[in-house]
Tab-separated table of C-alpha atoms in Angstrom:
chain	number	residue	atom	x	y	z
A	807	MET	CA	59.355	110.501	78.479
A	808	THR	CA	57.908	107.075	77.674
A	809	VAL	CA	61.171	105.080	77.706
A	810	ASP	CA	64.768	105.792	78.626
A	811	SER	CA	66.240	102.957	76.560
A	812	LEU	CA	65.006	100.387	74.166
A	813	PHE	CA	66.734	96.993	73.692
A	814	ILE	CA	66.138	94.311	71.073
A	815	LEU	CA	67.299	90.942	72.454
A	816	ASN	CA	67.451	87.406	71.257
A	817	THR	CA	65.655	84.654	73.141
A	818	SER	CA	68.725	83.996	75.294
A	819	GLY	CA	68.478	87.527	76.561
A	820	GLU	CA	71.568	88.885	74.811
A	821	PRO	CA	71.153	92.413	73.369
A	822	ILE	CA	71.308	92.752	69.527
A	823	ILE	CA	70.516	96.443	69.253
A	824	GLN	CA	70.126	99.131	71.858
A	825	LYS	CA	69.005	102.753	71.590
A	826	HIS	CA	69.034	105.315	74.367
A	827	TRP	CA	67.359	108.678	75.036
A	828	CYS	CA	68.852	109.659	78.367
A	829	ASP	CA	72.074	111.078	79.842
A	830	ASP	CA	75.466	109.242	79.806
A	831	LEU	CA	75.153	108.015	83.311
A	832	SER	CA	71.745	106.462	82.631
A	833	ILE	CA	73.088	104.895	79.433
A	834	LYS	CA	75.890	103.163	81.356
A	835	ARG	CA	73.395	102.060	83.969
A	836	ALA	CA	70.985	100.618	81.385
A	837	SER	CA	73.761	98.824	79.435
A	838	LEU	CA	75.883	97.559	82.367
A	839	VAL	CA	73.349	96.980	85.113
A	840	ILE	CA	69.689	96.870	83.970
A	841	ALA	CA	70.122	94.818	80.796
A	842	PRO	CA	72.383	92.142	82.400
A	843	ALA	CA	69.948	91.887	85.330
A	844	PHE	CA	67.022	91.444	82.937
A	845	THR	CA	68.915	88.745	81.110
A	846	ARG	CA	69.564	86.875	84.370
A	847	TYR	CA	65.854	87.180	85.179
A	848	LEU	CA	64.889	85.619	81.808
A	849	ARG	CA	67.238	82.758	82.347
A	850	SER	CA	65.854	82.142	85.868
A	851	VAL	CA	62.280	81.520	84.768
A	852	PRO	CA	61.205	78.040	83.407
A	853	SER	CA	60.401	79.490	79.965
A	854	LEU	CA	59.902	82.873	78.346
A	855	ASP	CA	56.126	82.392	78.617
A	856	HIS	CA	56.475	82.599	82.392
A	857	ALA	CA	58.393	85.910	82.350
A	858	GLU	CA	56.395	88.782	83.712
A	859	PRO	CA	55.885	91.485	80.981
A	860	ILE	CA	56.554	94.182	83.627
A	861	TRP	CA	59.550	93.500	85.841
A	862	MET	CA	61.011	95.660	88.560
A	863	ALA	CA	64.703	96.086	87.822
A	864	PRO	CA	67.505	97.322	90.075
A	865	GLN	CA	68.095	100.997	90.786
A	866	ASP	CA	64.357	102.008	90.662
A	867	ARG	CA	63.962	101.018	86.992
A	868	VAL	CA	61.191	99.034	85.383
A	869	CYS	CA	61.603	96.746	82.340
A	870	VAL	CA	58.676	96.279	80.071
A	871	HIS	CA	58.979	93.654	77.352
A	872	ILE	CA	57.151	91.718	74.687
A	873	GLN	CA	58.317	88.624	72.746
A	874	ARG	CA	57.588	88.425	69.059
A	875	ASN	CA	58.837	85.326	67.208
A	876	GLU	CA	62.548	84.961	67.874
A	877	VAL	CA	63.324	88.316	69.521
A	878	ILE	CA	62.350	90.271	72.603
A	879	TYR	CA	61.652	94.046	72.659
A	880	MET	CA	62.417	95.674	76.009
A	881	GLY	CA	61.916	99.208	77.206
A	882	VAL	CA	63.597	100.641	80.312
A	883	VAL	CA	61.409	103.104	82.265
A	884	SER	CA	62.555	105.457	85.073
A	885	THR	CA	59.423	107.569	85.474
A	886	GLU	CA	55.783	106.832	86.091
A	887	VAL	CA	54.297	105.822	82.718
A	888	PRO	CA	51.235	103.762	81.906
A	889	PRO	CA	52.606	100.252	81.137
A	890	LEU	CA	50.219	99.831	78.153
A	891	GLU	CA	51.697	102.974	76.615
A	892	VAL	CA	55.141	101.317	76.657
A	893	ILE	CA	53.743	97.941	75.361
A	894	GLU	CA	51.963	99.794	72.539
A	895	LEU	CA	55.226	101.435	71.562
A	896	LEU	CA	57.117	98.172	71.581
A	897	GLU	CA	54.318	96.518	69.540
A	898	GLY	CA	54.517	99.327	66.970
A	899	VAL	CA	58.306	98.975	66.753
A	900	SER	CA	57.906	95.199	66.262
A	901	GLN	CA	55.341	95.587	63.419
A	902	ALA	CA	57.352	98.333	61.705
A	903	ILE	CA	60.579	96.276	61.736
A	904	THR	CA	58.652	93.230	60.439
A	905	GLU	CA	57.158	95.151	57.503
A	906	TYR	CA	60.583	96.553	56.609
A	907	ILE	CA	62.752	93.412	56.750
A	908	GLY	CA	60.230	90.521	56.712
A	909	LYS	CA	61.125	87.673	59.066
A	910	VAL	CA	62.719	89.046	62.210
A	911	SER	CA	65.475	87.066	63.790
A	912	ASP	CA	68.968	87.510	65.287
A	913	LEU	CA	70.474	87.130	61.927
A	914	THR	CA	68.144	89.416	59.841
A	915	ILE	CA	68.446	92.198	62.510
A	916	LYS	CA	72.278	92.112	62.233
A	917	GLU	CA	71.972	92.139	58.418
A	918	ASN	CA	69.736	95.223	58.522
A	919	PHE	CA	71.407	96.970	61.493
A	920	THR	CA	71.629	100.390	59.882
A	921	THR	CA	68.021	100.424	58.676
A	922	ILE	CA	66.573	99.348	62.040
A	923	TYR	CA	68.695	101.917	63.882
A	924	GLN	CA	67.359	104.602	61.556
A	925	LEU	CA	63.796	103.360	62.188
A	926	LEU	CA	64.262	103.645	65.906
A	927	SER	CA	65.573	107.166	65.553
A	928	GLU	CA	62.472	108.228	63.545
A	929	MET	CA	59.884	106.282	65.588
A	930	VAL	CA	61.075	107.608	68.980
A	931	ASP	CA	62.266	111.075	69.890
A	932	SER	CA	63.558	111.981	73.303
A	933	GLY	CA	61.980	108.801	74.611
A	934	ASN	CA	58.498	109.611	73.273
A	935	ALA	CA	56.746	107.859	70.465
A	936	VAL	CA	56.556	109.924	67.247
A	937	THR	CA	55.111	107.475	64.678
A	938	THR	CA	55.173	103.800	64.037
A	939	ASP	CA	53.074	104.041	60.807
A	940	THR	CA	55.134	102.405	58.050
A	941	SER	CA	53.419	104.493	55.367
A	942	VAL	CA	54.995	107.534	57.024
A	943	LEU	CA	58.251	105.895	57.805
A	944	ARG	CA	58.837	104.941	54.177
A	945	GLY	CA	59.115	108.575	53.388
A	946	LEU	CA	61.867	108.913	56.056
A	947	VAL	CA	63.860	105.690	55.975
A	948	PRO	CA	64.466	103.888	52.704
A	949	VAL	CA	63.465	100.278	52.463
A	950	PRO	CA	66.691	98.157	52.592
A	951	SER	CA	67.923	96.776	49.234
A	952	LEU	CA	70.101	93.804	48.455
A	953	VAL	CA	73.001	96.059	47.451
A	954	ASN	CA	72.788	98.021	50.694
A	955	ARG	CA	72.775	94.817	52.835
A	956	VAL	CA	75.745	93.303	50.966
A	957	PHE	CA	77.845	96.513	51.262
A	958	GLU	CA	76.922	96.898	54.905
A	959	ASN	CA	77.872	93.299	55.777
A	960	VAL	CA	81.199	93.549	53.958
A	961	SER	CA	82.268	97.111	55.071
A	962	GLY	CA	80.190	97.523	58.278
A	963	ILE	CA	78.981	100.848	56.944
A	964	GLY	CA	75.476	101.442	55.667
A	965	ILE	CA	74.927	103.245	52.321
A	966	VAL	CA	73.402	106.634	52.946
A	967	PRO	CA	71.270	107.733	49.914
A	968	GLU	CA	72.493	110.951	48.221
A	969	ARG	CA	69.041	112.455	48.470
A	970	ARG	CA	66.907	111.903	51.570
A	971	PRO	CA	63.446	110.558	50.672
A	972	ASP	CA	60.804	113.246	50.479
A	973	VAL	CA	58.671	113.776	53.516
A	974	ASN	CA	54.900	114.036	52.805
A	975	THR	CA	53.583	117.196	54.347
A	976	SER	CA	50.124	117.007	52.688
A	977	SER	CA	46.803	116.677	54.492
A	978	THR	CA	47.245	112.842	54.044
A	979	PRO	CA	50.769	112.148	55.367
A	980	TRP	CA	50.055	108.382	55.317
A	981	ARG	CA	49.856	108.414	51.514
A	982	ALA	CA	52.390	109.741	49.021
A	983	GLN	CA	51.396	111.618	45.852
A	984	GLY	CA	51.580	109.937	42.400
A	985	ILE	CA	51.320	106.327	43.331
A	986	ARG	CA	50.785	104.028	40.388
A	987	HIS	CA	50.088	100.263	40.205
A	988	ASN	CA	49.620	98.040	37.150
A	989	ASN	CA	46.954	96.039	38.999
A	990	ASN	CA	44.693	97.878	41.438
A	991	GLU	CA	43.778	95.621	44.326
A	992	PHE	CA	42.266	96.009	47.786
A	993	PHE	CA	41.950	93.154	50.320
A	994	VAL	CA	40.269	93.134	53.722
A	995	ASP	CA	40.986	90.584	56.512
A	996	VAL	CA	38.638	90.590	59.508
A	997	VAL	CA	40.694	88.786	62.260
A	998	GLU	CA	38.867	88.067	65.515
A	999	ARG	CA	40.206	86.602	68.772
A	1000	ILE	CA	38.213	84.742	71.390
A	1001	ASP	CA	39.398	85.003	75.029
A	1002	ALA	CA	37.286	82.707	77.260
A	1003	ILE	CA	37.501	80.835	80.514
A	1004	VAL	CA	35.421	77.700	80.740
A	1005	GLY	CA	34.735	75.875	83.943
A	1006	THR	CA	35.133	72.103	84.547
A	1007	ASP	CA	31.371	71.678	84.164
A	1008	GLY	CA	31.409	73.344	80.697
A	1009	SER	CA	29.969	76.650	81.854
A	1010	VAL	CA	31.472	79.827	80.357
A	1011	VAL	CA	32.978	81.883	83.167
A	1012	SER	CA	34.165	84.768	81.033
A	1013	TYR	CA	33.977	85.512	77.288
A	1014	ASP	CA	35.430	88.291	75.171
A	1015	VAL	CA	35.850	88.834	71.454
A	1016	SER	CA	38.227	91.412	70.031
A	1017	GLY	CA	39.033	91.999	66.391
A	1018	ASP	CA	41.150	93.835	63.814
A	1019	ILE	CA	40.224	94.978	60.355
A	1020	GLU	CA	43.451	94.580	58.410
A	1021	CYS	CA	43.853	95.893	54.848
A	1022	LYS	CA	46.232	95.408	51.919
A	1023	SER	CA	45.923	98.300	49.430
A	1024	TRP	CA	47.587	98.542	46.088
A	1025	LEU	CA	45.641	101.369	44.452
A	1026	SER	CA	46.771	104.102	42.125
A	1027	GLY	CA	46.206	107.855	42.569
A	1028	MET	CA	44.296	109.129	45.640
A	1029	PRO	CA	41.249	106.838	46.051
A	1030	ASP	CA	38.537	107.581	48.574
A	1031	MET	CA	37.077	104.392	49.997
A	1032	LEU	CA	33.767	103.728	51.729
A	1033	LEU	CA	33.374	100.527	53.747
A	1034	SER	CA	29.940	99.419	54.980
A	1035	LEU	CA	29.632	96.741	57.684
A	1036	SER	CA	26.848	94.524	58.796
A	1037	LYS	CA	26.059	94.917	62.516
A	1038	PRO	CA	28.311	97.902	63.130
A	1039	GLN	CA	26.465	98.361	66.416
A	1040	ALA	CA	28.208	95.172	67.610
A	1041	MET	CA	31.540	96.968	67.557
A	1042	ASP	CA	32.591	98.619	70.791
A	1043	ASP	CA	35.724	100.546	71.929
A	1044	VAL	CA	36.684	101.085	68.189
A	1045	ALA	CA	40.142	102.518	67.440
A	1046	PHE	CA	40.673	103.714	63.842
A	1047	HIS	CA	43.700	104.373	61.684
A	1048	PRO	CA	44.384	108.127	61.296
A	1049	CYS	CA	43.211	107.858	57.703
A	1050	VAL	CA	39.527	107.315	58.812
A	1051	ARG	CA	37.140	110.248	58.838
A	1052	LEU	CA	35.410	109.908	62.216
A	1053	ASN	CA	32.460	112.176	61.467
A	1054	LYS	CA	31.198	109.643	58.793
A	1055	TRP	CA	31.404	106.798	61.327
A	1056	GLU	CA	29.654	108.770	64.054
A	1057	ALA	CA	26.814	109.863	61.763
A	1058	GLU	CA	26.234	106.739	59.572
A	1059	LYS	CA	28.385	103.958	61.036
A	1060	LYS	CA	30.267	103.743	57.772
A	1061	ILE	CA	34.087	103.894	57.443
A	1062	ALA	CA	35.272	106.531	54.942
A	1063	PHE	CA	39.047	106.770	54.360
A	1064	ILE	CA	41.900	107.431	51.967
A	1065	PRO	CA	44.046	104.271	52.412
A	1066	PRO	CA	47.812	104.139	52.905
A	1067	ASP	CA	49.663	102.136	50.283
A	1068	GLY	CA	50.480	98.635	51.372
A	1069	LEU	CA	49.627	96.894	54.579
A	1070	PHE	CA	47.807	98.696	57.403
A	1071	LYS	CA	45.339	98.127	60.287
A	1072	LEU	CA	42.124	100.006	59.499
A	1073	ALA	CA	40.434	99.529	62.886
A	1074	SER	CA	40.487	97.547	66.123
A	1075	PHE	CA	37.468	96.695	68.173
A	1076	HIS	CA	35.831	94.746	70.973
A	1077	ALA	CA	32.500	92.983	70.406
A	1078	SER	CA	29.718	94.612	72.435
A	1079	THR	CA	28.701	92.378	75.333
A	1080	ASP	CA	25.056	93.448	74.854
A	1081	SER	CA	24.718	91.759	71.415
A	1082	LEU	CA	27.383	89.073	71.843
A	1083	GLU	CA	26.352	85.446	71.759
A	1084	LYS	CA	28.838	83.214	73.581
A	1085	VAL	CA	29.926	81.027	70.672
A	1086	LEU	CA	32.549	78.346	71.252
A	1087	PRO	CA	33.890	76.871	68.001
A	1088	LEU	CA	35.703	74.165	70.002
A	1089	HIS	CA	34.418	72.085	72.918
A	1090	VAL	CA	36.811	70.465	75.347
A	1091	HIS	CA	35.754	67.993	78.022
A	1092	ALA	CA	38.143	66.901	80.737
A	1093	THR	CA	37.937	64.154	83.368
A	1094	LYS	CA	40.475	63.379	86.047
A	1095	SER	CA	41.159	60.458	88.317
A	1096	VAL	CA	43.639	59.971	91.083
A	1097	LYS	CA	44.764	56.660	92.631
A	1098	GLU	CA	47.369	57.276	95.276
A	1099	MET	CA	50.266	58.867	93.342
A	1100	ASP	CA	48.967	57.796	89.894
A	1101	ASN	CA	47.099	60.631	88.071
A	1102	THR	CA	45.126	60.241	84.819
A	1103	ILE	CA	43.644	63.109	82.830
A	1104	GLU	CA	41.527	62.513	79.753
A	1105	PHE	CA	40.565	65.289	77.193
A	1106	GLU	CA	37.931	64.986	74.541
A	1107	VAL	CA	37.925	67.609	71.808
A	1108	GLU	CA	35.168	68.153	69.250
A	1109	ALA	CA	34.016	70.908	66.968
A	1110	GLY	CA	31.377	73.258	68.340
A	1111	GLN	CA	29.500	76.181	66.768
A	1112	CYS	CA	31.519	77.063	63.660
A	1113	ASN	CA	28.907	76.934	60.861
A	1114	GLY	CA	30.281	73.682	59.618
A	1115	ARG	CA	33.734	75.033	58.964
A	1116	PRO	CA	36.953	73.067	59.656
A	1117	ILE	CA	38.981	74.167	62.644
A	1118	GLU	CA	42.688	74.508	61.971
A	1119	ASN	CA	45.910	74.563	63.989
A	1120	VAL	CA	44.285	73.168	67.117
A	1121	SER	CA	46.627	73.196	70.143
A	1122	LEU	CA	46.172	72.041	73.717
A	1123	ARG	CA	48.758	72.859	76.453
A	1124	VAL	CA	48.493	71.158	79.829
A	1125	PRO	CA	50.884	72.405	82.566
A	1126	LEU	CA	51.647	69.647	85.111
A	1127	PRO	CA	52.791	69.859	88.761
A	1128	ALA	CA	56.482	70.316	89.336
A	1129	GLN	CA	56.687	66.939	91.013
A	1130	ALA	CA	55.259	65.071	88.023
A	1131	TYR	CA	57.413	62.272	86.495
A	1132	ASN	CA	57.107	59.241	84.280
A	1133	ILE	CA	54.639	61.131	82.017
A	1134	ARG	CA	52.855	58.975	79.471
A	1135	VAL	CA	50.589	60.223	76.727
A	1136	GLN	CA	48.139	58.435	74.462
A	1137	CYS	CA	46.560	60.000	71.408
A	1138	LYS	CA	45.490	58.636	67.990
A	1139	VAL	CA	44.896	61.999	66.340
A	1140	GLY	CA	47.575	64.688	65.944
A	1141	SER	CA	51.007	64.808	67.572
A	1142	HIS	CA	52.210	65.522	71.082
A	1143	THR	CA	55.340	66.604	72.940
A	1144	VAL	CA	56.200	66.172	76.533
A	1145	SER	CA	58.439	68.717	78.408
A	1146	ASN	CA	60.191	67.462	81.517
A	1147	ALA	CA	61.725	70.822	82.440
A	1148	ARG	CA	61.299	72.658	85.700
A	1149	SER	CA	57.593	73.007	84.936
A	1150	PRO	CA	56.518	69.853	83.058
A	1151	GLN	CA	53.788	70.133	80.493
A	1152	VAL	CA	52.171	68.272	77.594
A	1153	ASP	CA	51.489	69.946	74.189
A	1154	TRP	CA	49.003	68.407	71.818
A	1155	SER	CA	48.481	69.746	68.261
A	1156	MET	CA	46.201	68.871	65.395
A	1157	LYS	CA	46.370	70.373	61.908
A	1158	SER	CA	42.622	70.220	61.318
A	1159	LEU	CA	39.408	69.124	63.056
A	1160	LYS	CA	36.163	68.963	61.025
A	1161	PRO	CA	32.657	68.938	62.510
A	1162	ALA	CA	32.061	65.477	60.935
A	1163	ASP	CA	35.199	64.010	62.552
A	1164	ARG	CA	35.040	61.735	65.537
A	1165	THR	CA	35.853	63.153	68.938
A	1166	ALA	CA	39.695	63.402	69.421
A	1167	ARG	CA	40.979	62.033	72.720
A	1168	LEU	CA	44.123	62.684	74.691
A	1169	VAL	CA	45.057	60.680	77.821
A	1170	ILE	CA	47.786	61.857	80.130
A	1171	GLN	CA	49.138	59.556	82.941
A	1172	TYR	CA	51.818	60.559	85.366
A	1173	TYR	CA	53.137	59.912	88.855
A	1174	VAL	CA	53.856	62.499	91.541
A	1175	ARG	CA	56.877	62.418	93.791
A	1176	PRO	CA	55.889	62.294	97.427
A	1177	GLY	CA	56.878	65.221	99.685
A	1178	GLY	CA	57.241	68.858	98.706
A	1179	GLN	CA	54.301	71.169	98.057
A	1180	ALA	CA	51.464	69.213	96.555
A	1181	GLY	CA	49.535	70.790	93.720
A	1182	ARG	CA	52.341	73.240	92.763
A	1183	SER	CA	51.937	74.157	89.154
A	1184	SER	CA	53.163	76.739	86.729
A	1185	PRO	CA	53.083	80.364	87.867
A	1186	SER	CA	50.531	81.166	85.182
A	1187	SER	CA	47.850	78.955	86.674
A	1188	SER	CA	46.516	78.372	90.213
A	1189	PRO	CA	45.342	74.913	91.386
A	1190	VAL	CA	41.640	74.268	91.630
A	1191	VAL	CA	41.911	70.600	92.684
A	1192	LYS	CA	43.576	69.737	95.941
A	1193	GLY	CA	46.377	67.311	95.758
A	1194	SER	CA	48.721	66.854	92.808
A	1195	GLY	CA	46.623	67.352	89.750
A	1196	ALA	CA	46.957	69.717	86.776
A	1197	SER	CA	45.017	72.913	87.326
A	1198	ALA	CA	44.199	74.233	83.849
A	1199	ALA	CA	44.529	73.602	80.146
A	1200	PHE	CA	45.061	76.267	77.435
A	1201	ILE	CA	43.458	75.958	74.021
A	1202	GLY	CA	44.351	77.571	70.763
A	1203	PHE	CA	42.768	77.249	67.292
A	1204	GLU	CA	41.863	79.028	64.004
A	1205	VAL	CA	38.529	78.947	62.108
A	1206	PRO	CA	38.913	80.381	58.603
A	1207	GLY	CA	35.728	81.971	57.184
A	1208	PHE	CA	34.072	82.313	60.574
A	1209	SER	CA	33.159	85.517	62.498
A	1210	ALA	CA	32.433	85.218	66.249
A	1211	SER	CA	30.967	88.777	66.459
A	1212	SER	CA	28.960	88.559	63.208
A	1213	VAL	CA	30.666	91.757	61.984
A	1214	LYS	CA	31.061	91.385	58.202
A	1215	VAL	CA	31.799	93.592	55.180
A	1216	ASP	CA	28.640	94.484	53.310
A	1217	SER	CA	30.185	96.618	50.589
A	1218	LEU	CA	33.385	98.363	49.628
A	1219	LYS	CA	33.177	101.274	47.177
A	1220	ILE	CA	35.974	103.396	45.624
A	1221	LEU	CA	35.307	107.141	44.843
A	1222	ARG	CA	37.251	109.792	42.999
A	1223	GLU	CA	38.865	107.173	40.768
A	1224	SER	CA	37.443	105.682	37.568
A	1225	TYR	CA	39.425	102.413	37.277
A	1226	LYS	CA	38.117	99.096	38.406
A	1227	ILE	CA	39.637	97.295	41.319
A	1228	TYR	CA	39.843	93.695	42.389
A	1229	LYS	CA	38.438	93.315	45.918
A	1230	GLY	CA	38.627	90.417	48.404
A	1231	VAL	CA	37.404	89.844	51.926
A	1232	ARG	CA	38.493	87.079	54.345
A	1233	TYR	CA	37.415	86.206	57.905
A	1234	VAL	CA	39.265	84.230	60.512
A	1235	THR	CA	38.614	83.638	64.215
A	1236	LYS	CA	41.472	82.699	66.521
A	1237	ALA	CA	41.926	81.687	70.139
């Protein structure tokens, strides 16, 4: 059994939906002891970002959770299970619910309560994951309609269809028979993420690039697709959607598949460290000065190696010591916010930064109260400078049209169908 119980909670820690796959005593224990204890834990941390994804709960239970947008997905585990297996299940549940109802929030979950409860029943059986593939789930749980939602909100009872949707038992369970579209389109998004640690001297301490090949398919009939990539040898630890024929990839490094209808993730990969060049699209330089209790940190941000493309949604988060007060910020580009909560921090954001733009500067000044434990910072970072200074800064950005791993789509062919399709490919690198 992967999970005993699964809870969907709001950001305050209050349960919205709960589903159990255990005996009555364990259900009462999860609802009356474990969930309230987890809620108290969430309220005890400075922010949800500081909450440990794996938390030891009372009565020898473990709570594993992820946060996505405005809700928290939490699984209760009583047996020894790999934590990543539970996180993968929660991630699949999150993606399936998002594809079914769109924006997920406390309100939309309550509006689609019956649909989500049916999804949980189909995705998990006896605490074990069955499927989170929406192309399969659509054949089991009808997509909610406006009439269904209105009736459910008024009466509190969901409309059960007279005839249950047909279950696809063919050799391609991810794709139904007889699909027809007026416009045949296929789009590919190569989304890559850079995870790097850069030292104070600008040296790259660690560097990793992972990516997803996400597809949007609106094709009629039963098309057979063949996707060719440039530098497929740069892809390591590749995980494919069940629709991919692995023998073609192993023999020719080409991806052959019959696509599901709609949105799906074709593949996930890590960039091979042997052929990976440590490219940083954004350069950040930091200097720090301390004068008695007065601290000053100056950041300079400029575009790096991004093939001349603009960098969007730039964010810089600087956690400060718990004793910091009288925080002052100076910046001429972008906007900033200052949090004076239990763990103070400064957030700086810029909509866009172009290679030709001047270096953007951020200056943070603050005082430190005497006494207490100097240098205490947020739990997610450890101090590297003795005294009362900030220990780390966290950077985020997006570069549309840029590939950090150099993995690109060479060609996309359709077989077994005679119609013409409209194709599109986009690249984006995030951090």
